[in-house]
CSV table of C-alpha atoms and ligand atoms in Angstrom, one decimal:
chain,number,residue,atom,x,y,z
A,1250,UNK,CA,49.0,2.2,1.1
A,1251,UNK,CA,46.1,4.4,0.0
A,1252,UNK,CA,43.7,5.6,2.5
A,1253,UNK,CA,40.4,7.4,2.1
A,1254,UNK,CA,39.0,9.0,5.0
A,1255,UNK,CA,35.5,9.9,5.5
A,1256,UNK,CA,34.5,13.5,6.6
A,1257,UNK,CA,36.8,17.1,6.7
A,1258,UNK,CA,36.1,18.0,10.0
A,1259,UNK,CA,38.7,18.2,13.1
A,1260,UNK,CA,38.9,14.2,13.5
A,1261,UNK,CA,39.0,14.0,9.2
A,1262,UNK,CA,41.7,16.8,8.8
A,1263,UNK,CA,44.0,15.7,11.7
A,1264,UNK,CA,44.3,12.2,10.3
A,1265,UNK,CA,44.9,13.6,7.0
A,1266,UNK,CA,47.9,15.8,8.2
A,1267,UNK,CA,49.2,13.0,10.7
A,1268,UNK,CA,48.9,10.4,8.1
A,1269,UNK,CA,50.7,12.6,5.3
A,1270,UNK,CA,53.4,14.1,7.7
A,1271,UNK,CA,53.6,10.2,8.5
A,1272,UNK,CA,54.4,9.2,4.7
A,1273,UNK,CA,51.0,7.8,3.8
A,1274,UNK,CA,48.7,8.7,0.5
A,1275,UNK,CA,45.0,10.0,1.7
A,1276,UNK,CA,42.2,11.4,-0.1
A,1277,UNK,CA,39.7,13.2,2.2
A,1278,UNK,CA,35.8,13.0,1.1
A,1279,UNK,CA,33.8,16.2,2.4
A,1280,UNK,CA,30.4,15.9,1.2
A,1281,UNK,CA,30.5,19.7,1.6
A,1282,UNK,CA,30.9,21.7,-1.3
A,1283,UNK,CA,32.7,24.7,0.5
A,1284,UNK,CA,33.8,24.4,4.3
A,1285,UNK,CA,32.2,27.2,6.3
A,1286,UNK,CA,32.7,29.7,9.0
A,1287,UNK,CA,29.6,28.0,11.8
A,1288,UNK,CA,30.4,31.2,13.8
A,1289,UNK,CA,31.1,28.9,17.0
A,1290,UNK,CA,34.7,28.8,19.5
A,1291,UNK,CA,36.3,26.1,20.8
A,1292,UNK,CA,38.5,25.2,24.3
A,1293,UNK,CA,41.4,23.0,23.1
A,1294,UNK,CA,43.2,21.8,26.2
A,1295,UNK,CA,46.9,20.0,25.9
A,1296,UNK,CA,46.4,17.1,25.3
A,1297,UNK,CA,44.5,18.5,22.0
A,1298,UNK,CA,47.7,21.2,21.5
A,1299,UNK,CA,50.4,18.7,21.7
A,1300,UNK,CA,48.7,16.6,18.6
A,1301,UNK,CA,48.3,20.4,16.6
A,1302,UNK,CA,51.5,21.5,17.4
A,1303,UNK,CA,52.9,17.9,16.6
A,1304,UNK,CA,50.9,18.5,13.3
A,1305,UNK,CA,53.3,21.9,12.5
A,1306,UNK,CA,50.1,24.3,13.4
A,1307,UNK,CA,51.5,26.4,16.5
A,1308,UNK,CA,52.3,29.2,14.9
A,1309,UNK,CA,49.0,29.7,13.0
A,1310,UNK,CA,47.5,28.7,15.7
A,1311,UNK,CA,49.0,31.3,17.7
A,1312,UNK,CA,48.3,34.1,15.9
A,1313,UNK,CA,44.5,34.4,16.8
A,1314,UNK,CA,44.6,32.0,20.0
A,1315,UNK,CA,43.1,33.4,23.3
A,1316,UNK,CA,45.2,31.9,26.6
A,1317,UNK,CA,43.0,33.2,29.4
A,1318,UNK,CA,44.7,33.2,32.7
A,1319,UNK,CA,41.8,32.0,34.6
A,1320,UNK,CA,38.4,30.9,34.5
A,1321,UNK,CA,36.1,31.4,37.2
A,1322,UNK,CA,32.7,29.3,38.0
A,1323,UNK,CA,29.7,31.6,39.8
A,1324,UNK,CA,26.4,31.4,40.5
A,1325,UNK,CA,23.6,31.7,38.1
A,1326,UNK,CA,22.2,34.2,39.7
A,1327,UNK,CA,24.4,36.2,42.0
A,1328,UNK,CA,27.5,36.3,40.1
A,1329,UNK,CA,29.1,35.1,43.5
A,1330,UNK,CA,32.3,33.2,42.9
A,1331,UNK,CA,32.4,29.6,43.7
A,1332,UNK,CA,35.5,28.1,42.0
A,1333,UNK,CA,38.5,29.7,40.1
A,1334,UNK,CA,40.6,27.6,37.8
A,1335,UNK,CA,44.1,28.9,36.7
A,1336,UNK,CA,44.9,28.4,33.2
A,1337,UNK,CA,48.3,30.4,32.4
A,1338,UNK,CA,50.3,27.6,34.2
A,1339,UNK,CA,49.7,24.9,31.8
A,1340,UNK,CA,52.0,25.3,29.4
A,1341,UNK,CA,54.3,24.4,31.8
A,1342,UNK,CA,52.5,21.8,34.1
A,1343,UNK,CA,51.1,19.8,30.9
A,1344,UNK,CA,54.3,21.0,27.9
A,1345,UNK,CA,51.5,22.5,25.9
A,1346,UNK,CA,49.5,25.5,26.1
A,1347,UNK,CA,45.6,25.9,26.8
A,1348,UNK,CA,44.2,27.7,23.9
A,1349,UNK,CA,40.9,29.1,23.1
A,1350,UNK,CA,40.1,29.6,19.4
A,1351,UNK,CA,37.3,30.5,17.2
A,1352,UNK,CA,36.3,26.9,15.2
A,1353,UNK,CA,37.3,29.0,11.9
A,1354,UNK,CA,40.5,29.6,12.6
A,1355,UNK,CA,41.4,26.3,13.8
A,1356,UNK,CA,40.2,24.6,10.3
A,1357,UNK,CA,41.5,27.3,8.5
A,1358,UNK,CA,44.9,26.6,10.1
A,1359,UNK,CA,44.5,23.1,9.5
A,1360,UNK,CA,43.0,23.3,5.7
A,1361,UNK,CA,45.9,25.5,5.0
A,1362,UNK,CA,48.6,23.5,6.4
A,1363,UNK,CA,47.1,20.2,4.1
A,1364,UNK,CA,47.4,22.3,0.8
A,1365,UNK,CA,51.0,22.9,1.8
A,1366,UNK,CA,51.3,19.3,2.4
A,1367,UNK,CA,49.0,16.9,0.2
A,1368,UNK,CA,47.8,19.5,-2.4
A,1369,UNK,CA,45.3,18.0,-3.7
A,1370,UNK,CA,44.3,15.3,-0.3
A,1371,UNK,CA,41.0,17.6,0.6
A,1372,UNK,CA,38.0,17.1,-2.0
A,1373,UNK,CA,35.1,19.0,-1.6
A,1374,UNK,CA,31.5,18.1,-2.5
A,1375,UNK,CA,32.0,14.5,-2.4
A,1376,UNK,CA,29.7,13.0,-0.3
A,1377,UNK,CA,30.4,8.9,0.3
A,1378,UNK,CA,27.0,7.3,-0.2
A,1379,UNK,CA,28.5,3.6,0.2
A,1380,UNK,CA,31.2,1.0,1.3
A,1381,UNK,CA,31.8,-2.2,0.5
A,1382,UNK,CA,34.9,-4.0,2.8
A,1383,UNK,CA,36.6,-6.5,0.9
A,1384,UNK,CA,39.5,-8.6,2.0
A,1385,UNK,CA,42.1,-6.5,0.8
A,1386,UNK,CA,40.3,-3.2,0.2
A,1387,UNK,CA,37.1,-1.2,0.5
A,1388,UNK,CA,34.8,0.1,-2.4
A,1389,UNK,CA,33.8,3.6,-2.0
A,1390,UNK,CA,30.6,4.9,-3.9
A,1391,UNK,CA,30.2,8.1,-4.5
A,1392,UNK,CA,26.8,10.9,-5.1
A,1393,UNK,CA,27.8,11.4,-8.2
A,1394,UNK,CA,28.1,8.1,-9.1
A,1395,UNK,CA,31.8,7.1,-8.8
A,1396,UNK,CA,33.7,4.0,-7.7
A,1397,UNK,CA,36.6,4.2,-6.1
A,1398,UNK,CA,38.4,1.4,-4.3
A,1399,UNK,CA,40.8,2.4,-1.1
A,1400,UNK,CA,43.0,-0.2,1.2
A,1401,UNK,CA,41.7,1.3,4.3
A,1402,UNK,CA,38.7,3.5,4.9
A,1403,UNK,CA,38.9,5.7,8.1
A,1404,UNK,CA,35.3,6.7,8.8
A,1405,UNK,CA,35.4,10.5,10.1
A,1406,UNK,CA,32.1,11.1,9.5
A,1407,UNK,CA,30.7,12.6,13.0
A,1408,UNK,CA,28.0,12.0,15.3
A,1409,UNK,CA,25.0,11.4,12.6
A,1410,UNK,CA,27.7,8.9,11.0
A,1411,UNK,CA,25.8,6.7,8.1
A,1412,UNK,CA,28.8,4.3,7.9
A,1413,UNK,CA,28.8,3.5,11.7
A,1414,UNK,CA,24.9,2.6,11.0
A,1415,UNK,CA,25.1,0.9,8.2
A,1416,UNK,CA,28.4,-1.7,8.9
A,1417,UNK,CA,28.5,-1.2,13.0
A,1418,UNK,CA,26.0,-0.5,14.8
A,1419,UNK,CA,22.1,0.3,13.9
A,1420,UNK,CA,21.5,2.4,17.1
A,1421,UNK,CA,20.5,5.8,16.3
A,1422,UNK,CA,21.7,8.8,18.4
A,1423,UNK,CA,20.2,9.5,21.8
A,1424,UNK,CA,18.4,12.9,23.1
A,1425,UNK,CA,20.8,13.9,25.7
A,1426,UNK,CA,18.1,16.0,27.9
A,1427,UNK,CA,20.4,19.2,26.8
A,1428,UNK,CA,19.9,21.6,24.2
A,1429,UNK,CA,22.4,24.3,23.8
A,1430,UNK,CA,22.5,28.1,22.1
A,1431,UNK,CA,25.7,29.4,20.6
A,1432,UNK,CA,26.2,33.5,19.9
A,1433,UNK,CA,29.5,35.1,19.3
A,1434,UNK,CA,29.3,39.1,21.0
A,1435,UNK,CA,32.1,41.9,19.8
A,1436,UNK,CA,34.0,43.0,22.7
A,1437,UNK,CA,33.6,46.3,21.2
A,1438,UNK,CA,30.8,46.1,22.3
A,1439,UNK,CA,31.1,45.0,25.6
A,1440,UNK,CA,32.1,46.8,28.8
A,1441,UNK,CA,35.9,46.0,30.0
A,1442,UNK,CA,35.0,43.9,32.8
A,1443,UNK,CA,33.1,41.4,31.0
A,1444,UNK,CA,36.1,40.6,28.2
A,1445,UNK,CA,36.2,37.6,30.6
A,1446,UNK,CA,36.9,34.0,30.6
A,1447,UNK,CA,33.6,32.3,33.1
A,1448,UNK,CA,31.4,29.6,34.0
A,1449,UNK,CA,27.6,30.8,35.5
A,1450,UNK,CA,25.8,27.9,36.5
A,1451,UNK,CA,22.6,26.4,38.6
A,1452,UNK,CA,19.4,24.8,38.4
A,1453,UNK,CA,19.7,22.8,35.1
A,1454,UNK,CA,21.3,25.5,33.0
A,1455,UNK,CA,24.7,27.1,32.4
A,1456,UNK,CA,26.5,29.4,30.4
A,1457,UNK,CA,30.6,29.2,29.6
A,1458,UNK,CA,31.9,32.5,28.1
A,1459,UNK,CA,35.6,33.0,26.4
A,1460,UNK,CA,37.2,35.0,24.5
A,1461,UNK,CA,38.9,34.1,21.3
A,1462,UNK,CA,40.2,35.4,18.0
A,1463,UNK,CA,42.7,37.9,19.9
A,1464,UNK,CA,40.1,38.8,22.3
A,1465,UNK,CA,38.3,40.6,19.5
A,1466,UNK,CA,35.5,38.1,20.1
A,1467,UNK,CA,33.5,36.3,22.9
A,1468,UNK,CA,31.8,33.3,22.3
A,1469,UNK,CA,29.1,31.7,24.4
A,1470,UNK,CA,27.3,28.4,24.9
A,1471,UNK,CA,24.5,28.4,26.6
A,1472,UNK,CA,22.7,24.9,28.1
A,1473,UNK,CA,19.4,24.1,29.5
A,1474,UNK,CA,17.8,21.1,30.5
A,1475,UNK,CA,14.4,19.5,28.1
A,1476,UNK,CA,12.6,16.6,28.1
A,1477,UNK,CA,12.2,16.2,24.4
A,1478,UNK,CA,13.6,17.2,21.3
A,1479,UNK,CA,13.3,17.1,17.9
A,1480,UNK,CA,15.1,19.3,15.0
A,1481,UNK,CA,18.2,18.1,13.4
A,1482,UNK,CA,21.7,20.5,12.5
A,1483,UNK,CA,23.8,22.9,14.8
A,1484,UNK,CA,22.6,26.1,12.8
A,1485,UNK,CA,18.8,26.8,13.7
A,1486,UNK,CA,18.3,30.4,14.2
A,1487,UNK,CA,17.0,30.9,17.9
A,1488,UNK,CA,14.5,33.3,18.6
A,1489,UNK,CA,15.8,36.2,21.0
A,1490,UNK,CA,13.3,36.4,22.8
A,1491,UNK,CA,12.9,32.9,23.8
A,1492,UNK,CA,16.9,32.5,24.4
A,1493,UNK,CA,16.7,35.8,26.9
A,1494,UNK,CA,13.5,34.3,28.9
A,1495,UNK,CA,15.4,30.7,29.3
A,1496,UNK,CA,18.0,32.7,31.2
A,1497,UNK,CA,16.4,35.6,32.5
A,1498,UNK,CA,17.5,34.7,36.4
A,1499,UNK,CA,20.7,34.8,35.9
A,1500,UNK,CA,23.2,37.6,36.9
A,1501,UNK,CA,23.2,40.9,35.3
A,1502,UNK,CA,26.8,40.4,33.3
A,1503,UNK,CA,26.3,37.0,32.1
A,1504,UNK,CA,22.5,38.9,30.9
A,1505,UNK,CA,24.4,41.9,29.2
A,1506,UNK,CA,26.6,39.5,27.3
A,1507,UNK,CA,24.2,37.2,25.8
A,1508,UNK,CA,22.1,40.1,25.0
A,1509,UNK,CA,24.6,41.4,22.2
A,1510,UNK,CA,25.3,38.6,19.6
A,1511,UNK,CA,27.0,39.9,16.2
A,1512,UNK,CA,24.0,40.6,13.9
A,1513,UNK,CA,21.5,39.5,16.9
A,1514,UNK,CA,22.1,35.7,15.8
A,1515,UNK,CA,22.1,33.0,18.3
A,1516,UNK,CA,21.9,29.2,16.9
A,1517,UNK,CA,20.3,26.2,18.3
A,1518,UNK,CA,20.8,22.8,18.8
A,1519,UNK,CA,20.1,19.4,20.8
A,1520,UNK,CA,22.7,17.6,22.2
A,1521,UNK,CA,22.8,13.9,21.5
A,1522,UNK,CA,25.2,10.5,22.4
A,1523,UNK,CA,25.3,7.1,21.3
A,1524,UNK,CA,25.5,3.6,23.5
A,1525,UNK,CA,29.2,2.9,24.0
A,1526,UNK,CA,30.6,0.9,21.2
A,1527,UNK,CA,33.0,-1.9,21.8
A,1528,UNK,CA,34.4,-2.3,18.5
A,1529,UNK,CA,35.2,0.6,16.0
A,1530,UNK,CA,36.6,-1.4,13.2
A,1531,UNK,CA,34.8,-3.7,10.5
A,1532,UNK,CA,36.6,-5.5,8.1
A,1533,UNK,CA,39.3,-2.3,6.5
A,1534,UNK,CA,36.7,0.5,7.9
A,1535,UNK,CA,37.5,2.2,11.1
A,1536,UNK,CA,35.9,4.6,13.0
A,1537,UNK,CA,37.4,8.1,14.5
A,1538,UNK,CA,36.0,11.1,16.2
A,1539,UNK,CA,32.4,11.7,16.6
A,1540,UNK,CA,31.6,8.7,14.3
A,1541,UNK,CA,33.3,6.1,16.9
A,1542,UNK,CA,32.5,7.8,20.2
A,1543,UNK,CA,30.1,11.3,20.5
A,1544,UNK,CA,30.6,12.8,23.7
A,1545,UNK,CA,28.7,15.3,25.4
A,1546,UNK,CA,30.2,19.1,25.7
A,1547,UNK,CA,30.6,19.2,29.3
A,1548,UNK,CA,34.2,18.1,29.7
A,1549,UNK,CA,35.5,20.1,26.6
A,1550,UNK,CA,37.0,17.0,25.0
A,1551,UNK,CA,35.3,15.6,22.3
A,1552,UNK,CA,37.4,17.2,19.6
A,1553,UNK,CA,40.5,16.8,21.9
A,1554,UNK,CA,39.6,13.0,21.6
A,1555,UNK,CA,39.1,13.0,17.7
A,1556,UNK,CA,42.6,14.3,17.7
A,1557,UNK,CA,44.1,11.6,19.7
A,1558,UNK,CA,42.5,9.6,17.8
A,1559,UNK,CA,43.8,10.7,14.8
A,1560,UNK,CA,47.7,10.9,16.2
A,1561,UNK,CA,46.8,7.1,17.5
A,1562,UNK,CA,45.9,5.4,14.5
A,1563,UNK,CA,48.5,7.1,12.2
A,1564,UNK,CA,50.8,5.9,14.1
A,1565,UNK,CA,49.3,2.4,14.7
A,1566,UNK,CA,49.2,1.9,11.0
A,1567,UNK,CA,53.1,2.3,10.8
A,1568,UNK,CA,53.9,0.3,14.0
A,1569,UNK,CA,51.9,-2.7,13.0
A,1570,UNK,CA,52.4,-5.3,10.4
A,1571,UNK,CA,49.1,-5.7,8.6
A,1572,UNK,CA,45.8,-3.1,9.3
A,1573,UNK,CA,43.7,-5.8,11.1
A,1574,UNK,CA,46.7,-5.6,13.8
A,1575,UNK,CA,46.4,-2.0,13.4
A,1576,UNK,CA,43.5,-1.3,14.3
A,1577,UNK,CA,43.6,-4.0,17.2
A,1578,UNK,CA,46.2,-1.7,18.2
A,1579,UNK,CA,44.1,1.5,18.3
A,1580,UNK,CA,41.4,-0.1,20.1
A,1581,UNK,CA,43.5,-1.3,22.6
A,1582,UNK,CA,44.8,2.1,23.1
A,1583,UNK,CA,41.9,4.3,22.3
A,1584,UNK,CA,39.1,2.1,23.9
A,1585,UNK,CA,39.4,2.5,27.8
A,1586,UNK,CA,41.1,6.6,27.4
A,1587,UNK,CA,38.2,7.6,25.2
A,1588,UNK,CA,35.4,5.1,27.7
A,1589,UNK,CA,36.9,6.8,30.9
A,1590,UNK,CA,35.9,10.5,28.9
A,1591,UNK,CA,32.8,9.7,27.9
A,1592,UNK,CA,31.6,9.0,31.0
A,1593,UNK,CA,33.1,11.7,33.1
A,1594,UNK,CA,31.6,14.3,30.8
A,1595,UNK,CA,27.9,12.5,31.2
A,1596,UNK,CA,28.5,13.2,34.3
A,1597,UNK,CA,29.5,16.4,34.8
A,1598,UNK,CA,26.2,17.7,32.7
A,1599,UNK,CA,24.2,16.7,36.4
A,1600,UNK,CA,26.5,19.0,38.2
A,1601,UNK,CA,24.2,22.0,36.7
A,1602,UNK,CA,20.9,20.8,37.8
A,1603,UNK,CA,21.5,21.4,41.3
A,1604,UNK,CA,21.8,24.0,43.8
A,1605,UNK,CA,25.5,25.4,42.4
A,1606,UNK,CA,28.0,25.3,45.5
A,1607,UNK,CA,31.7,23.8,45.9
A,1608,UNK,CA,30.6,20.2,45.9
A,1609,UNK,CA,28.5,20.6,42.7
A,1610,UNK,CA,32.3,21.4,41.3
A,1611,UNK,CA,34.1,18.4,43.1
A,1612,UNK,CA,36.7,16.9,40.6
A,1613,UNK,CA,36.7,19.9,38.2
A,1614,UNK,CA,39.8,20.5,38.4
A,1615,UNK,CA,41.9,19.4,35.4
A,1616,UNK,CA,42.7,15.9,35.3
A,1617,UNK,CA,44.6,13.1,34.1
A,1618,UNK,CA,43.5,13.8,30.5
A,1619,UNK,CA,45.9,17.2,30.2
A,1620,UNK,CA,48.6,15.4,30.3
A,1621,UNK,CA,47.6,12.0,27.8
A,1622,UNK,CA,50.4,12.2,25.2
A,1623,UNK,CA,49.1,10.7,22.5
A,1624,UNK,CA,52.4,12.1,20.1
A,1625,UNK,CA,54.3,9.9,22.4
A,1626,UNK,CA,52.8,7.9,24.9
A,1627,UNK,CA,52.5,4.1,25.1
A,1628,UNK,CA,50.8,2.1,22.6
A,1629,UNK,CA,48.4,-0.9,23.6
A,1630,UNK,CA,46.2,-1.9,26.8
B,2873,LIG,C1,28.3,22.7,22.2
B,2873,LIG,C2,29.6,21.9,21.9
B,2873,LIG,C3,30.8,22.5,22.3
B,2873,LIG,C4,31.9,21.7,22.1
B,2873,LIG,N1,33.1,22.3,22.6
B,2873,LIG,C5,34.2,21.6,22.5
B,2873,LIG,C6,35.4,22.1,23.0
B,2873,LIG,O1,35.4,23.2,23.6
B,2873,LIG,N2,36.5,21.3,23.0
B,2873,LIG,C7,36.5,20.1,22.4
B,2873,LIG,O2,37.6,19.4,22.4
B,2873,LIG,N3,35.4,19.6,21.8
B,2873,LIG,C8,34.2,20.3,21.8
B,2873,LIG,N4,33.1,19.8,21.3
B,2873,LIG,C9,33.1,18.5,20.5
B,2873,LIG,C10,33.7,18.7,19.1
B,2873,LIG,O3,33.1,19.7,18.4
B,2873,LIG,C11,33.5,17.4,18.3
B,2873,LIG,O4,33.8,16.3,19.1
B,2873,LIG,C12,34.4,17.4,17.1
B,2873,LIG,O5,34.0,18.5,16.2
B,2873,LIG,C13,34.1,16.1,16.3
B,2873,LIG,O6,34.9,16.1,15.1
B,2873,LIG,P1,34.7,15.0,14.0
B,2873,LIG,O7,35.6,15.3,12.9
B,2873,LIG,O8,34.7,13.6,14.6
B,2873,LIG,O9,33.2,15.2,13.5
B,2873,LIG,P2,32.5,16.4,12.7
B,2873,LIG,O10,33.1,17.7,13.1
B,2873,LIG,O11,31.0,16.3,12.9
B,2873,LIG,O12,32.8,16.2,11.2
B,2873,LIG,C14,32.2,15.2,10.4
B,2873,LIG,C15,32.3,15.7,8.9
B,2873,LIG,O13,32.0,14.6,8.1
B,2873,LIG,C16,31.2,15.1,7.0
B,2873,LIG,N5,30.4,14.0,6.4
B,2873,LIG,C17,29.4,13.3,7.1
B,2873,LIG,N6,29.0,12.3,6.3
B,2873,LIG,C18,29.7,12.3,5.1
B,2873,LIG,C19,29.7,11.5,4.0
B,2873,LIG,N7,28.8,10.5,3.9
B,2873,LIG,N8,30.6,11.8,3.0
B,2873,LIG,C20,31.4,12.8,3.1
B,2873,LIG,N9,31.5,13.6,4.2
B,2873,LIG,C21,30.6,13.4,5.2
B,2873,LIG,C22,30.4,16.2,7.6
B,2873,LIG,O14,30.0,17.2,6.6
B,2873,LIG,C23,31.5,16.8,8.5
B,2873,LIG,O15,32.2,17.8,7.9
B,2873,LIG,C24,31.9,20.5,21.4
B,2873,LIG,C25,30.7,20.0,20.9
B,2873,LIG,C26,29.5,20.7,21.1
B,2873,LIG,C27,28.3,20.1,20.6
């Protein structure tokens, strides 16, 4: 069987190393000509971990990885603790570990492990323009004019996916009524007391601070509420000034640290979903990640979902009989899990627009999702 998947991000080079490790041929398209550092981190709770780990990437992994022991949630403007959350236990509670990285790391890790693997899998500057499902396989046309023909087409093309338009679905993406800033700060410099793992949050807008790349680094994302927005991309420069106004109430810490991003950048960006789709296959294309289901950031999960996903359908492919059953299979599977996140993680965005107290926090504590095992678990409804 020879697969083509659609897009070399986290959801595109998971399936790649699940499907390989699993036996099958894949070529990945990455309409990118190089695959850059977007200066961003990411949380990746265990249920993500288990599918790396699964994947052979602990020990890369490890070597920049930031476990915090705790995270606490405060207010915006006093500092005053209001929930703590302690992290260190997972590895135990959930049988993988918590991890904080920045994004680099994590697809350098995973870039480096698919050389090792399927050498010459990852192709860079090849941007799919078009598909064509057939009965038994899928036409792929490329930019620069190719054909290619693939038995099954996994469409890991993210939130702005063209394939999901085109053969799913014509409903564009939606204006969430977020829009977030991102800066990475050294800790060098940056007092001891704020190399810090915390949540400050009220009255529509909220910052999350971490530290990764072996606490050398600490990233922030920074959300506030708008009625309207318009610019496309996750990279538009943000003008200090403007950030510092948005969250000049806030306490005098969370104030210090955005104040000091690496080479005064902070970056921009709205914060979009799509209507719930029912079904993510169409003919031999299938969707995964982003492409199938966006979710907003609020629950931390949205790459932690494209990785499931990815584990999922590898190993529908090799439990079922024909693709069609496959990717009933992954539906079946995927559907309600992936539904039941969406949702909680709308959700959670109107905790922040409130007065911040306990009950803005009720059921933040981790969840059910920690412990899905999607190396393992069940397959089906
Ligand atoms: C503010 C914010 C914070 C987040 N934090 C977390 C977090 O802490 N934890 C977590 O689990 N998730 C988090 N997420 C979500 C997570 O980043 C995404 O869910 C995840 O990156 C989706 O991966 P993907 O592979 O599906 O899509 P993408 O990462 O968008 O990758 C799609 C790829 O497809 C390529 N592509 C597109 N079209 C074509 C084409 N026609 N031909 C070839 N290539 C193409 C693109 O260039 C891109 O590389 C966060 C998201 C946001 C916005």
């Amino acid at each position: 069987m020879k697969i083509a998947i659609v897009g070399g991000g986290i959801g595109g080079l998971a399936t790649a190393l699940a499907m390989t490790q699993a036996g099958i041929k894949v070529t990945v398209h990455e309409r990118s000509a190089q695959l850059v550092d977007q200066g961003a981190g990411i949380t990746l709770a265990p249920n993500a971990t288990r599918v790396l780990y699964h994947l052979g990437l602990g020990p890369a992994l490890e070597e920049t990885a930031v476990t915090p022991p705790q995270t606490e949630y405060r207010h915006y403007r006093t500092g005053a603790v209001i929930m703590r959350m302690m992290i260190k236990d997972f590895r135990a509670l959930y049988g993988a570990p918590y991890l904080r990285l920045h994004r680099w790391d994590l697809q350098h890790a995973m870039i480096t492990r698919l050389a090792q693997i399927a050498p010459v899998a990852l192709r860079l500057g090849s941007h799919v323009e078009n598909l064509e499902s057939h009965s038994d396989n899928v036409t792929l046309t490329l930019a620069n004019g190719r054909i290619e023909t693939a038995d099954i087409v996994v469409a890991a093309d993210g939130i702005r996916s063209a394939i999901r338009e085109t053969l799913f679905h014509p409903a564009p993406p939606v204006f969430s009524g977020f829009v977030a800033w991102r800066g990475l700060v050294d800790t060098a410099d940056l007092p001891q007391h704020l190399h810090e793992s915390a949540v400050a949050f009220g009255h529509g807008r909220h910052i999350n601070r971490y530290l990764v790349r072996r606490g050398e680094l600490l990233n922030f994302v920074a959300i506030a509420h708008r009625d309207q927005w318009e610019a496309e991309g996750w990279n538009i420069p943000a003008p200090m000034d403007e950030f510092l106004a948005e969250f000049a109430s806030f306490d005098e810490g969370t104030r210090t640290i955005i104040s000091r991003p690496v080479r005064g950048q902070v970056f921009k960006w709205g914060l979009f979903g799509r209507p719930w789709l029912e079904q993510w296959s169409s003919g031999r294309v299938v969707l995964l990640g982003d492409a199938a289901h966006p979710m907003l950031p609020f629950l931390g999960q949205g790459a932690a979902n494209a990785l499931e996903d990815a584990m999922i359908l590898t190993r529908c492919l090799t439990a079922a009989a024909t693709p069609e059953k496959a990717f009933t299979l992954y539906q079946q599977t995927r559907g309600p899990k992936v539904r039941g996140a969406t949702e909680q993680a709308a959700r959670r965005g109107d905790r922040y627009l409130g007065e911040p107290n306990a009950d803005s926090l009720k059921g933040n504590e981790p969840g059910a999702e920690y412990a899905y095992d999607a190396v393992s678990g069940p397959l089906g409804g």
